PDB file of C-alpha atoms in Angstrom:
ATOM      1  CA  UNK A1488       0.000   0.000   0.000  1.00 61.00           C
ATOM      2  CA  UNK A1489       2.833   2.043  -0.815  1.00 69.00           C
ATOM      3  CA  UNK A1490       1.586   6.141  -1.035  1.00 73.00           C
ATOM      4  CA  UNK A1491      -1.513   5.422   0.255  1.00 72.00           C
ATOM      5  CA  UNK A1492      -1.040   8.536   3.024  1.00 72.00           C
ATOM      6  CA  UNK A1493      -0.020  10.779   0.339  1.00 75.00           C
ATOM      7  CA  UNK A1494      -2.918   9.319  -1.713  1.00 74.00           C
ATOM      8  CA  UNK A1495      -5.497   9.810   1.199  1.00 77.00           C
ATOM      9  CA  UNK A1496      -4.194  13.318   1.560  1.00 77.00           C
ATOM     10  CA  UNK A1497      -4.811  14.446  -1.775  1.00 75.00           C
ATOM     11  CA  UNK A1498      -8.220  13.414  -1.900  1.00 77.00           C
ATOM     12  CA  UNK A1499      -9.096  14.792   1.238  1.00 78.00           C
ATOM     13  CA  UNK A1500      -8.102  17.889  -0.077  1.00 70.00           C
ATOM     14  CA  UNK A1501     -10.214  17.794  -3.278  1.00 75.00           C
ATOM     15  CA  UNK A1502     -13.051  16.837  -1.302  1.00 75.00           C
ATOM     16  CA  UNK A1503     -12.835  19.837   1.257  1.00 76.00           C
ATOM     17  CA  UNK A1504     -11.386  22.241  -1.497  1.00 82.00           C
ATOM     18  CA  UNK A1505     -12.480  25.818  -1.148  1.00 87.00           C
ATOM     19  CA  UNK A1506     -14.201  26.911  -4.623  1.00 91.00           C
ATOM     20  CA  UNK A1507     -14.387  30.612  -4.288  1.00 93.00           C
ATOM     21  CA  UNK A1508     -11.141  31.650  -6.032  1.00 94.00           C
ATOM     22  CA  UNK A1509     -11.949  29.521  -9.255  1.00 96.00           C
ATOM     23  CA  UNK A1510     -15.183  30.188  -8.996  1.00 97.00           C
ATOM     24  CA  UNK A1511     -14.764  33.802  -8.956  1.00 97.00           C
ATOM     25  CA  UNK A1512     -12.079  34.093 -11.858  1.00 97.00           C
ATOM     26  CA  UNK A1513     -14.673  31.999 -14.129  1.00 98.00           C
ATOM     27  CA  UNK A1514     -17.389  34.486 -13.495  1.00 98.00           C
ATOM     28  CA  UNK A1515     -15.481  37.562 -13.631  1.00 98.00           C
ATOM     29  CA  UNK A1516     -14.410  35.921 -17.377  1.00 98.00           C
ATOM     30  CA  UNK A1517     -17.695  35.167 -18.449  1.00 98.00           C
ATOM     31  CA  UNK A1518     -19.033  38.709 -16.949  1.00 98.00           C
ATOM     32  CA  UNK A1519     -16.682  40.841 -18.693  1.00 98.00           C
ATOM     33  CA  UNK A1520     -17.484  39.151 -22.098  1.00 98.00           C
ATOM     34  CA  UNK A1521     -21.202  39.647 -21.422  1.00 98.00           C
ATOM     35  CA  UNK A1522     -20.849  43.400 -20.854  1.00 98.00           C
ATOM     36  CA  UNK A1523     -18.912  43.323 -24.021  1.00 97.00           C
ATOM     37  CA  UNK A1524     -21.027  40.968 -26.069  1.00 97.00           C
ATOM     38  CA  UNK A1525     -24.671  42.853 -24.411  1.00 97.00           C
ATOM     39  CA  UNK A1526     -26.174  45.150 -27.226  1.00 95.00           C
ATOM     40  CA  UNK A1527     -26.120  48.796 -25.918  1.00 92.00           C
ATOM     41  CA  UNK A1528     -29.410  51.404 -26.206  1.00 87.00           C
ATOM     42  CA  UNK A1529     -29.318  53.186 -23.315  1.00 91.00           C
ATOM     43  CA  UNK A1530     -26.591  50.710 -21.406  1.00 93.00           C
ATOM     44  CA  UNK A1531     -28.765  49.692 -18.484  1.00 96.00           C
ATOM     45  CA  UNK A1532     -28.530  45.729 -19.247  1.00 97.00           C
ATOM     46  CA  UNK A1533     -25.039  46.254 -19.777  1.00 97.00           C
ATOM     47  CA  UNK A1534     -24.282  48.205 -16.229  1.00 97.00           C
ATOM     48  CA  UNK A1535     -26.628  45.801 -14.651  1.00 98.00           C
ATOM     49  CA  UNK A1536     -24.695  42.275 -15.418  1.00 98.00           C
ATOM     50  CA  UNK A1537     -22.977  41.367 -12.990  1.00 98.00           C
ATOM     51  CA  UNK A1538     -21.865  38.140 -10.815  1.00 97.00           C
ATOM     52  CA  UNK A1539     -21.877  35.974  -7.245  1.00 97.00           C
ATOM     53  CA  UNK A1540     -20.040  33.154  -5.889  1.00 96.00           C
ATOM     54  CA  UNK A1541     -22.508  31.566  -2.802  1.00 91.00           C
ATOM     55  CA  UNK A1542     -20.141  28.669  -1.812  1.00 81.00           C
ATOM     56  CA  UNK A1543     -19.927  26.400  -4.255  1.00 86.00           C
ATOM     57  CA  UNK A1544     -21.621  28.241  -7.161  1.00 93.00           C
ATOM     58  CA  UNK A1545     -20.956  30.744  -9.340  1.00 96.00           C
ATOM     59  CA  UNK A1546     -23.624  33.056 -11.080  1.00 97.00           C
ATOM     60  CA  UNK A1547     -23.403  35.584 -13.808  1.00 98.00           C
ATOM     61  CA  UNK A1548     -26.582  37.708 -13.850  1.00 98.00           C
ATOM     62  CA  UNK A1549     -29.230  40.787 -14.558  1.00 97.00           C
ATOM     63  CA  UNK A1550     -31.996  41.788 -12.634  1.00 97.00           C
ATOM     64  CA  UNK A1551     -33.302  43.868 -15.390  1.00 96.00           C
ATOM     65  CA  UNK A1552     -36.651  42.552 -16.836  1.00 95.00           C
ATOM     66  CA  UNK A1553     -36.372  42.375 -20.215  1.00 94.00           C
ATOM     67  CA  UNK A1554     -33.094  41.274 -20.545  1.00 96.00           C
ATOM     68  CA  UNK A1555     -34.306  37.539 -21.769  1.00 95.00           C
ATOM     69  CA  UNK A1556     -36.729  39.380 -24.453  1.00 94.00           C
ATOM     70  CA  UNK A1557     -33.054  40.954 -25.306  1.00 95.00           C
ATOM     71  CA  UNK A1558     -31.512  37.172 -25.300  1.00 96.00           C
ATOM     72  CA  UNK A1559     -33.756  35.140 -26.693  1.00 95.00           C
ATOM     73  CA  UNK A1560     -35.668  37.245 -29.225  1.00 94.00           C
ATOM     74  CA  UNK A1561     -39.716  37.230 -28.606  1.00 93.00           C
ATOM     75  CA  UNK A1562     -42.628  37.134 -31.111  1.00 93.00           C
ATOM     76  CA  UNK A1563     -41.689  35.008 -34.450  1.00 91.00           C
ATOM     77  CA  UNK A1564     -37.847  35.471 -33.694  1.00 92.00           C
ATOM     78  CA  UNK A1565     -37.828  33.661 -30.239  1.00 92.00           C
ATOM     79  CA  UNK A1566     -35.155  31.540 -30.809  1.00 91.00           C
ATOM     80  CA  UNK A1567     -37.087  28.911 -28.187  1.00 84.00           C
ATOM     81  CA  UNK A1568     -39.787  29.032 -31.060  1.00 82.00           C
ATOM     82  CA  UNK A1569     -42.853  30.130 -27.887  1.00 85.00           C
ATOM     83  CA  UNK A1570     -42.754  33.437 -29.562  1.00 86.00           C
ATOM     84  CA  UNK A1571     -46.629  35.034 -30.527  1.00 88.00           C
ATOM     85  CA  UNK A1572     -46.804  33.545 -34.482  1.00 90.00           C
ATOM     86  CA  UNK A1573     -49.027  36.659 -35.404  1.00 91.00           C
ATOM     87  CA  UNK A1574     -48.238  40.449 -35.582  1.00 92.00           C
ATOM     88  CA  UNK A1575     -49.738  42.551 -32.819  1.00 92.00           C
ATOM     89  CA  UNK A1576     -49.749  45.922 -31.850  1.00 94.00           C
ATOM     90  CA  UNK A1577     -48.735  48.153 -28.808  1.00 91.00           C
ATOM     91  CA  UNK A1578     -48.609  52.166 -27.381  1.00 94.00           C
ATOM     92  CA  UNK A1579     -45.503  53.012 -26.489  1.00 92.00           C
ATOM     93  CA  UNK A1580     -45.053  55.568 -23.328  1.00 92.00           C
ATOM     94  CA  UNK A1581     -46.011  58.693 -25.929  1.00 96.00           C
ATOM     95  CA  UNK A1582     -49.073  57.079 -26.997  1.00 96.00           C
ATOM     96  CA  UNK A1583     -48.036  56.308 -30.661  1.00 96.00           C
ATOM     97  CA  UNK A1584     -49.412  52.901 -31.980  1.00 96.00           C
ATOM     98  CA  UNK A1585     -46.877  50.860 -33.148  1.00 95.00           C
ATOM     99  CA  UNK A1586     -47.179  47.453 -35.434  1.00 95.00           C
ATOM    100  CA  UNK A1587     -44.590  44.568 -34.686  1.00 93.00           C
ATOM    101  CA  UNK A1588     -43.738  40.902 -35.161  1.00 93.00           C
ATOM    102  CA  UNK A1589     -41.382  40.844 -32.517  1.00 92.00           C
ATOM    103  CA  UNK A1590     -37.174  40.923 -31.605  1.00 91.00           C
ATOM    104  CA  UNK A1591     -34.498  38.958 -33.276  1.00 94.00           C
ATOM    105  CA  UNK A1592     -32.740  37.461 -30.108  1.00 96.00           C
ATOM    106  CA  UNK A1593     -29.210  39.586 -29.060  1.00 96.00           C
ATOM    107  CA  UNK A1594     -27.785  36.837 -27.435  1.00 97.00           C
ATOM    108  CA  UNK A1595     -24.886  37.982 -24.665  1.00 97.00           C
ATOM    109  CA  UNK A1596     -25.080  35.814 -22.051  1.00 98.00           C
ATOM    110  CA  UNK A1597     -24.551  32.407 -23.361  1.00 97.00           C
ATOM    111  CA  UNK A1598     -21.884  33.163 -26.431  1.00 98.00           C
ATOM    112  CA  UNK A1599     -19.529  34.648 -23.377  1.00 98.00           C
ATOM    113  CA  UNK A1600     -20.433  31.366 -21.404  1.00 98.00           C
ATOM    114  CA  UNK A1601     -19.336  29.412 -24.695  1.00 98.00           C
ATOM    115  CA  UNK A1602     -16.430  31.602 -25.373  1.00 97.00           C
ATOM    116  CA  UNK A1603     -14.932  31.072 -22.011  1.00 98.00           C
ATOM    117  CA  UNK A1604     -15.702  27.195 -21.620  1.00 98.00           C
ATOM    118  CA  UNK A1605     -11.696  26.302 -21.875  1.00 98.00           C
ATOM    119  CA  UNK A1606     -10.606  28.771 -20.165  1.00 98.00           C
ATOM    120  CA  UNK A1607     -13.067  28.060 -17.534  1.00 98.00           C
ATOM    121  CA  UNK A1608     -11.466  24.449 -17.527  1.00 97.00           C
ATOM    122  CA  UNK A1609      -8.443  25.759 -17.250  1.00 97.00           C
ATOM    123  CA  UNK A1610      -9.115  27.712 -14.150  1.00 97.00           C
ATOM    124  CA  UNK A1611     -10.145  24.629 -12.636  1.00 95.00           C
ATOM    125  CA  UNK A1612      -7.127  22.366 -13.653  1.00 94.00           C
ATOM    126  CA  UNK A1613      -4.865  24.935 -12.877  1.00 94.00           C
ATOM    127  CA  UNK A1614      -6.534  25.359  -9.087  1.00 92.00           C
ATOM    128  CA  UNK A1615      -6.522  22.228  -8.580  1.00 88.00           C
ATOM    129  CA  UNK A1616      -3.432  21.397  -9.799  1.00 89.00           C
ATOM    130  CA  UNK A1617      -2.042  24.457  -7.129  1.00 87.00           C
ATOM    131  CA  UNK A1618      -3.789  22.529  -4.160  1.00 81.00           C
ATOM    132  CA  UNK A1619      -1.919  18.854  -4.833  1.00 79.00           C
ATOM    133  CA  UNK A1620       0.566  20.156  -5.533  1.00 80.00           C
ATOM    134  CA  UNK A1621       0.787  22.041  -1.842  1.00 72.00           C
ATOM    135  CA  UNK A1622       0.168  18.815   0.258  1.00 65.00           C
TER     136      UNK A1622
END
């Protein structure tokens, strides 16, 4: 049973590793490609994504409501295909009728996720790699 203490070490320390630094790094990458990815009118979205480690996960967010109409497109352009399959109209805040058949989806949010998916990994490997390493 020859390295089984340095063996049992080593995965004691995976199994109690501390996520937060990795986790961080990976969300401040995918964050800052949002920001620069997120279509700009009057650069509310854009100022509003941001991102928050809780433990073990990681989150890259908005709070601002239409952001997934922004995303995903609505009306015949949903990319998810639940769009409204007929024109319809709507006032706008000066009371002007306007006719539409929806958004063509912006997407931001997931082209930075895909963007950054190695270098994500590579976080990771490179964390973990530190922590071994330093038993």
């Amino acid at each position: 049973m020859e390295g089984y203490i340095s063996l049992d070490k080593k995965l004691s320390a995976l199994a109690n590793m501390d996520l937060t630094e990795p986790l961080n790094q990976s969300c401040l990458l995918v964050e800052n490609d949002a920001k620069r990815l997120c279509p700009v009118a009057s650069g509310q979205l854009r100022n509003s994504i941001q991102s928050k480690v809780n433990k073990d996960t990681g989150t890259v967010y908005t709070n601002v409501e239409y952001a997934p109409y922004i995303e995903y497109g609505t009306g015949l352009f949903s990319s998810k295909g639940n769009g409204r399959k007929t024109p319809w109209v709507y006032k706008d805040a000066e009371g002007k009728f306007h006719r539409t058949t929806g958004h063509k989806p912006q997407p931001y949010m997931h082209p930075a996720l895909t963007q950054n998916r190695q270098k994500i990994k590579t976080v990771f490997k490179n964390y973990i790699s530190k922590v071994v390493r330093g038993i």
